[in-house]
Amino acid sequence: MPEATLHVGSGKVRELYALDDERLLLVASDRISTFDVVLPTEIPDKGRVLTGLSGFWFARAGDICANHLIELRPDGRSTVCRKLEMLPLECVVRGYLAGSGWKDYKATGSVCGHALPEGLLESAELPEPIFTPSTKATSGHDENIDRAAAAELIGSERLAEVERASIELYRFAAEHARSRGILIADTKFEFGIDATDTLVLADEVLTPDSSRFWPADGYRPGGSQPSYDKQFARDYCESLGWDKTAPGPELTDDVVEGTRARYVEAFERLTGIAFDEYIADPTVVLR
Ligand code: Q0N
């Protein structure tokens, strides 16, 4: 852990430290959440997998949008980032109908103001990816908002800019992932603004924590799809009859090992890089 730094925030599974006026240290833990509860058992190397994947995408998506990454550190789980003025918007892109998108579609036939064809099945691929921004409600849960509400928060010009970047980033990553056997059903981006008023992609990107990853083989619309990475842990927790309130159950060694293997497999499939190579030198994902 860094010394003489200020802890400026923590998500459920990562921590942010201020290094100086211009830079932050973002540290990804091995904690895992399921059904919105952080479990007491960690998944070894999960933080490294997520940090490596983010670095991989940052290094390849620079033509679409600038990003906050300054340095991927030798531990493989922490990055030095530019400190930005964050936009108060979660920039969600959906290519498939799942989660709250499916719920809204069933209830209203549209998602965040996007009218969709009738008769779509749960998990169906959408004709085009859609931008469905949300805000962190005071309850802590995300609340989907329409275009007018999003423009109210960040202005209509900035909104058009984040929408274009979000859709392009999703298209780029989803096409890459699909060719390697992984469907990215949806994903969430966070953006900030730098001192020159430039839009900058921040946080972690296109990881299994910020996205729904599904195995492409066995994809079958008409029901929910298994999670590429968390399905072992979810199935195990459900098999115990856990009521999905904190504290969650401890995972068995088998479930930990199976879950770790799926994270590592996602990393290796998407990057084409052996995870051992990443451990030896994390900067391999940036080349
Ligand atoms: C930051 N979070 C995650 C937005 C914030 N590069 C950065 N500069 C300044 N702040 C942040 C980053 C990054 N990454 C990111 N908190 C601070 C939490 N989100 C929640 C939703 O709103």
Tab-separated table of C-alpha atoms in Angstrom, residues 101-287:
chain	number	residue	atom	x	y	z
A	101	GLY	CA	-32.844	-3.011	-20.002
A	102	TRP	CA	-34.895	-6.202	-20.318
A	103	LYS	CA	-37.065	-5.143	-17.340
A	104	ASP	CA	-37.791	-1.722	-18.877
A	105	TYR	CA	-38.457	-3.243	-22.319
A	106	LYS	CA	-40.949	-5.757	-20.908
A	107	ALA	CA	-42.763	-2.987	-19.020
A	108	THR	CA	-42.741	-0.234	-21.670
A	109	GLY	CA	-41.410	-1.545	-25.011
A	110	SER	CA	-38.503	0.898	-24.826
A	111	VAL	CA	-35.242	1.420	-22.894
A	112	CYS	CA	-34.186	4.940	-21.849
A	113	GLY	CA	-36.249	6.485	-24.632
A	114	HIS	CA	-35.043	4.034	-27.319
A	115	ALA	CA	-38.131	2.497	-28.951
A	116	LEU	CA	-37.305	-1.114	-29.821
A	117	PRO	CA	-38.930	-3.684	-32.126
A	118	GLU	CA	-41.796	-5.701	-30.646
A	119	GLY	CA	-41.407	-9.307	-29.602
A	120	LEU	CA	-37.736	-9.310	-28.578
A	121	LEU	CA	-36.735	-12.162	-26.268
A	122	GLU	CA	-34.746	-11.816	-23.065
A	123	SER	CA	-30.995	-11.612	-23.981
A	124	ALA	CA	-31.801	-10.849	-27.658
A	125	GLU	CA	-29.194	-8.933	-29.638
A	126	LEU	CA	-30.426	-5.399	-30.378
A	127	PRO	CA	-30.572	-4.143	-33.992
A	128	GLU	CA	-27.984	-1.486	-32.978
A	129	PRO	CA	-26.220	-0.856	-29.651
A	130	ILE	CA	-28.048	1.764	-27.578
A	131	PHE	CA	-26.730	4.377	-25.136
A	132	THR	CA	-28.655	4.165	-21.836
A	133	PRO	CA	-27.069	6.531	-19.289
A	134	SER	CA	-27.777	6.258	-15.581
A	135	THR	CA	-26.957	8.147	-12.410
A	136	LYS	CA	-25.922	6.917	-8.995
A	137	ALA	CA	-29.189	7.410	-7.117
A	138	THR	CA	-28.844	8.436	-3.451
A	139	SER	CA	-29.933	4.886	-2.544
A	140	GLY	CA	-26.637	3.736	-4.100
A	141	HIS	CA	-28.443	1.995	-6.932
A	142	ASP	CA	-28.203	3.132	-10.552
A	143	GLU	CA	-31.203	4.909	-12.010
A	144	ASN	CA	-31.742	4.898	-15.779
A	145	ILE	CA	-32.391	8.381	-17.158
A	146	ASP	CA	-33.540	9.691	-20.522
A	147	ARG	CA	-31.676	12.003	-22.898
A	148	ALA	CA	-33.269	15.180	-21.489
A	149	ALA	CA	-32.253	14.315	-17.918
A	150	ALA	CA	-28.700	13.441	-19.069
A	151	ALA	CA	-28.432	16.764	-20.968
A	152	GLU	CA	-29.577	18.522	-17.803
A	153	LEU	CA	-26.599	16.995	-15.964
A	154	ILE	CA	-23.748	17.548	-18.443
A	155	GLY	CA	-25.103	19.736	-21.277
A	156	SER	CA	-26.296	18.554	-24.691
A	157	GLU	CA	-22.950	19.071	-26.470
A	158	ARG	CA	-21.014	17.001	-23.949
A	159	LEU	CA	-23.783	14.419	-23.991
A	160	ALA	CA	-23.467	14.011	-27.773
A	161	GLU	CA	-19.702	13.581	-27.332
A	162	VAL	CA	-19.943	10.894	-24.600
A	163	GLU	CA	-22.666	9.063	-26.520
A	164	ARG	CA	-20.530	8.862	-29.664
A	165	ALA	CA	-17.439	7.739	-27.734
A	166	SER	CA	-19.401	5.182	-25.687
A	167	ILE	CA	-21.071	3.582	-28.713
A	168	GLU	CA	-17.804	3.473	-30.672
A	169	LEU	CA	-15.898	1.951	-27.737
A	170	TYR	CA	-18.592	-0.689	-27.318
A	171	ARG	CA	-18.687	-1.568	-31.034
A	172	PHE	CA	-14.912	-1.900	-31.150
A	173	ALA	CA	-14.676	-4.098	-28.053
A	174	ALA	CA	-17.781	-6.216	-28.747
A	175	GLU	CA	-16.551	-7.096	-32.230
A	176	HIS	CA	-13.088	-7.996	-30.896
A	177	ALA	CA	-14.566	-10.081	-28.054
A	178	ARG	CA	-17.118	-11.902	-30.237
A	179	SER	CA	-14.352	-13.104	-32.552
A	180	ARG	CA	-12.744	-14.643	-29.430
A	181	GLY	CA	-15.851	-16.377	-28.095
A	182	ILE	CA	-17.097	-13.768	-25.617
A	183	LEU	CA	-20.254	-11.680	-25.971
A	184	ILE	CA	-20.232	-8.282	-24.259
A	185	ALA	CA	-23.936	-7.857	-23.547
A	186	ASP	CA	-23.537	-4.388	-22.061
A	187	THR	CA	-20.917	-2.206	-20.439
A	188	LYS	CA	-20.515	0.939	-18.361
A	189	PHE	CA	-18.019	3.751	-18.978
A	190	GLU	CA	-17.103	6.708	-16.796
A	191	PHE	CA	-15.628	9.845	-18.314
A	192	GLY	CA	-13.952	12.926	-16.947
A	193	ILE	CA	-12.782	16.277	-18.287
A	194	ASP	CA	-9.132	17.370	-18.137
A	195	ALA	CA	-7.699	20.883	-17.664
A	196	THR	CA	-7.918	21.524	-21.422
A	197	ASP	CA	-11.655	20.647	-21.404
A	198	THR	CA	-10.962	17.401	-23.290
A	199	LEU	CA	-13.173	14.355	-22.739
A	200	VAL	CA	-11.145	11.532	-21.138
A	201	LEU	CA	-12.147	7.888	-20.551
A	202	ALA	CA	-11.551	6.925	-16.881
A	203	ASP	CA	-12.055	4.178	-14.313
A	204	GLU	CA	-11.672	0.552	-15.428
A	205	VAL	CA	-13.068	-0.316	-18.831
A	206	LEU	CA	-14.578	-3.318	-20.570
A	207	THR	CA	-13.878	-5.705	-17.688
A	208	PRO	CA	-16.211	-8.415	-16.412
A	209	ASP	CA	-17.003	-6.149	-13.416
A	210	SER	CA	-18.060	-3.177	-15.560
A	211	SER	CA	-19.769	-5.324	-18.200
A	212	ARG	CA	-21.867	-8.451	-18.726
A	213	PHE	CA	-19.632	-11.040	-20.388
A	214	TRP	CA	-21.405	-14.129	-21.759
A	215	PRO	CA	-19.838	-17.230	-23.321
A	216	ALA	CA	-20.661	-17.080	-27.070
A	217	ASP	CA	-21.030	-20.852	-27.330
A	218	GLY	CA	-24.362	-21.815	-25.857
A	219	TYR	CA	-25.797	-18.298	-26.262
A	220	ARG	CA	-29.555	-18.787	-26.522
A	221	PRO	CA	-32.012	-15.867	-26.368
A	222	GLY	CA	-35.269	-16.505	-24.496
A	223	GLY	CA	-33.873	-16.502	-20.963
A	224	SER	CA	-31.033	-15.130	-18.868
A	225	GLN	CA	-27.482	-16.157	-19.894
A	226	PRO	CA	-24.774	-17.491	-17.570
A	227	SER	CA	-22.100	-14.973	-16.533
A	228	TYR	CA	-18.732	-15.805	-18.113
A	229	ASP	CA	-16.852	-15.199	-14.855
A	230	LYS	CA	-19.236	-15.302	-11.886
A	231	GLN	CA	-21.573	-18.186	-12.666
A	232	PHE	CA	-19.741	-20.723	-10.428
A	233	ALA	CA	-19.922	-18.359	-7.465
A	234	ARG	CA	-23.572	-17.439	-8.129
A	235	ASP	CA	-24.685	-21.051	-8.533
A	236	TYR	CA	-22.825	-22.074	-5.382
A	237	CYS	CA	-24.338	-19.199	-3.343
A	238	GLU	CA	-27.832	-20.045	-4.604
A	239	SER	CA	-27.345	-23.764	-3.842
A	240	LEU	CA	-26.889	-22.800	-0.171
A	241	GLY	CA	-30.267	-21.089	-0.076
A	242	TRP	CA	-28.550	-17.786	0.825
A	243	ASP	CA	-31.084	-14.920	1.005
A	244	LYS	CA	-28.733	-12.531	-0.892
A	245	THR	CA	-28.331	-10.115	2.000
A	246	ALA	CA	-24.951	-9.273	3.588
A	247	PRO	CA	-22.850	-10.992	4.772
A	248	GLY	CA	-22.485	-13.392	1.864
A	249	PRO	CA	-21.255	-16.971	2.301
A	250	GLU	CA	-17.610	-18.100	2.203
A	251	LEU	CA	-16.741	-19.801	-1.093
A	252	THR	CA	-15.202	-23.291	-1.152
A	253	ASP	CA	-11.703	-23.856	-2.585
A	254	ASP	CA	-13.284	-25.526	-5.646
A	255	VAL	CA	-15.526	-22.550	-6.359
A	256	VAL	CA	-12.611	-20.127	-5.853
A	257	GLU	CA	-10.401	-22.143	-8.224
A	258	GLY	CA	-13.143	-22.469	-10.872
A	259	THR	CA	-13.927	-18.766	-10.685
A	260	ARG	CA	-10.261	-17.755	-10.890
A	261	ALA	CA	-9.835	-19.998	-13.944
A	262	ARG	CA	-12.722	-18.220	-15.716
A	263	TYR	CA	-11.241	-14.753	-15.040
A	264	VAL	CA	-7.863	-15.894	-16.334
A	265	GLU	CA	-9.528	-17.529	-19.354
A	266	ALA	CA	-11.377	-14.286	-20.177
A	267	PHE	CA	-8.082	-12.386	-19.948
A	268	GLU	CA	-6.226	-14.834	-22.202
A	269	ARG	CA	-9.011	-15.077	-24.773
A	270	LEU	CA	-9.486	-11.334	-25.065
A	271	THR	CA	-5.835	-10.284	-25.004
A	272	GLY	CA	-4.255	-13.319	-26.710
A	273	ILE	CA	-1.564	-13.036	-23.981
A	274	ALA	CA	-0.705	-15.792	-21.470
A	275	PHE	CA	-1.596	-14.608	-17.955
A	276	ASP	CA	1.866	-15.734	-16.708
A	277	GLU	CA	3.420	-13.279	-19.163
A	278	TYR	CA	1.280	-10.518	-17.699
A	279	ILE	CA	2.394	-11.413	-14.156
A	280	ALA	CA	6.046	-11.328	-15.279
A	281	ASP	CA	5.618	-7.922	-16.957
A	282	PRO	CA	2.205	-6.203	-16.902
A	283	THR	CA	3.207	-3.766	-19.652
A	284	VAL	CA	2.804	-6.595	-22.200
A	285	VAL	CA	-0.874	-5.604	-22.537
A	286	LEU	CA	0.104	-2.094	-23.655
A	287	ARG	CA	2.145	-3.185	-26.691
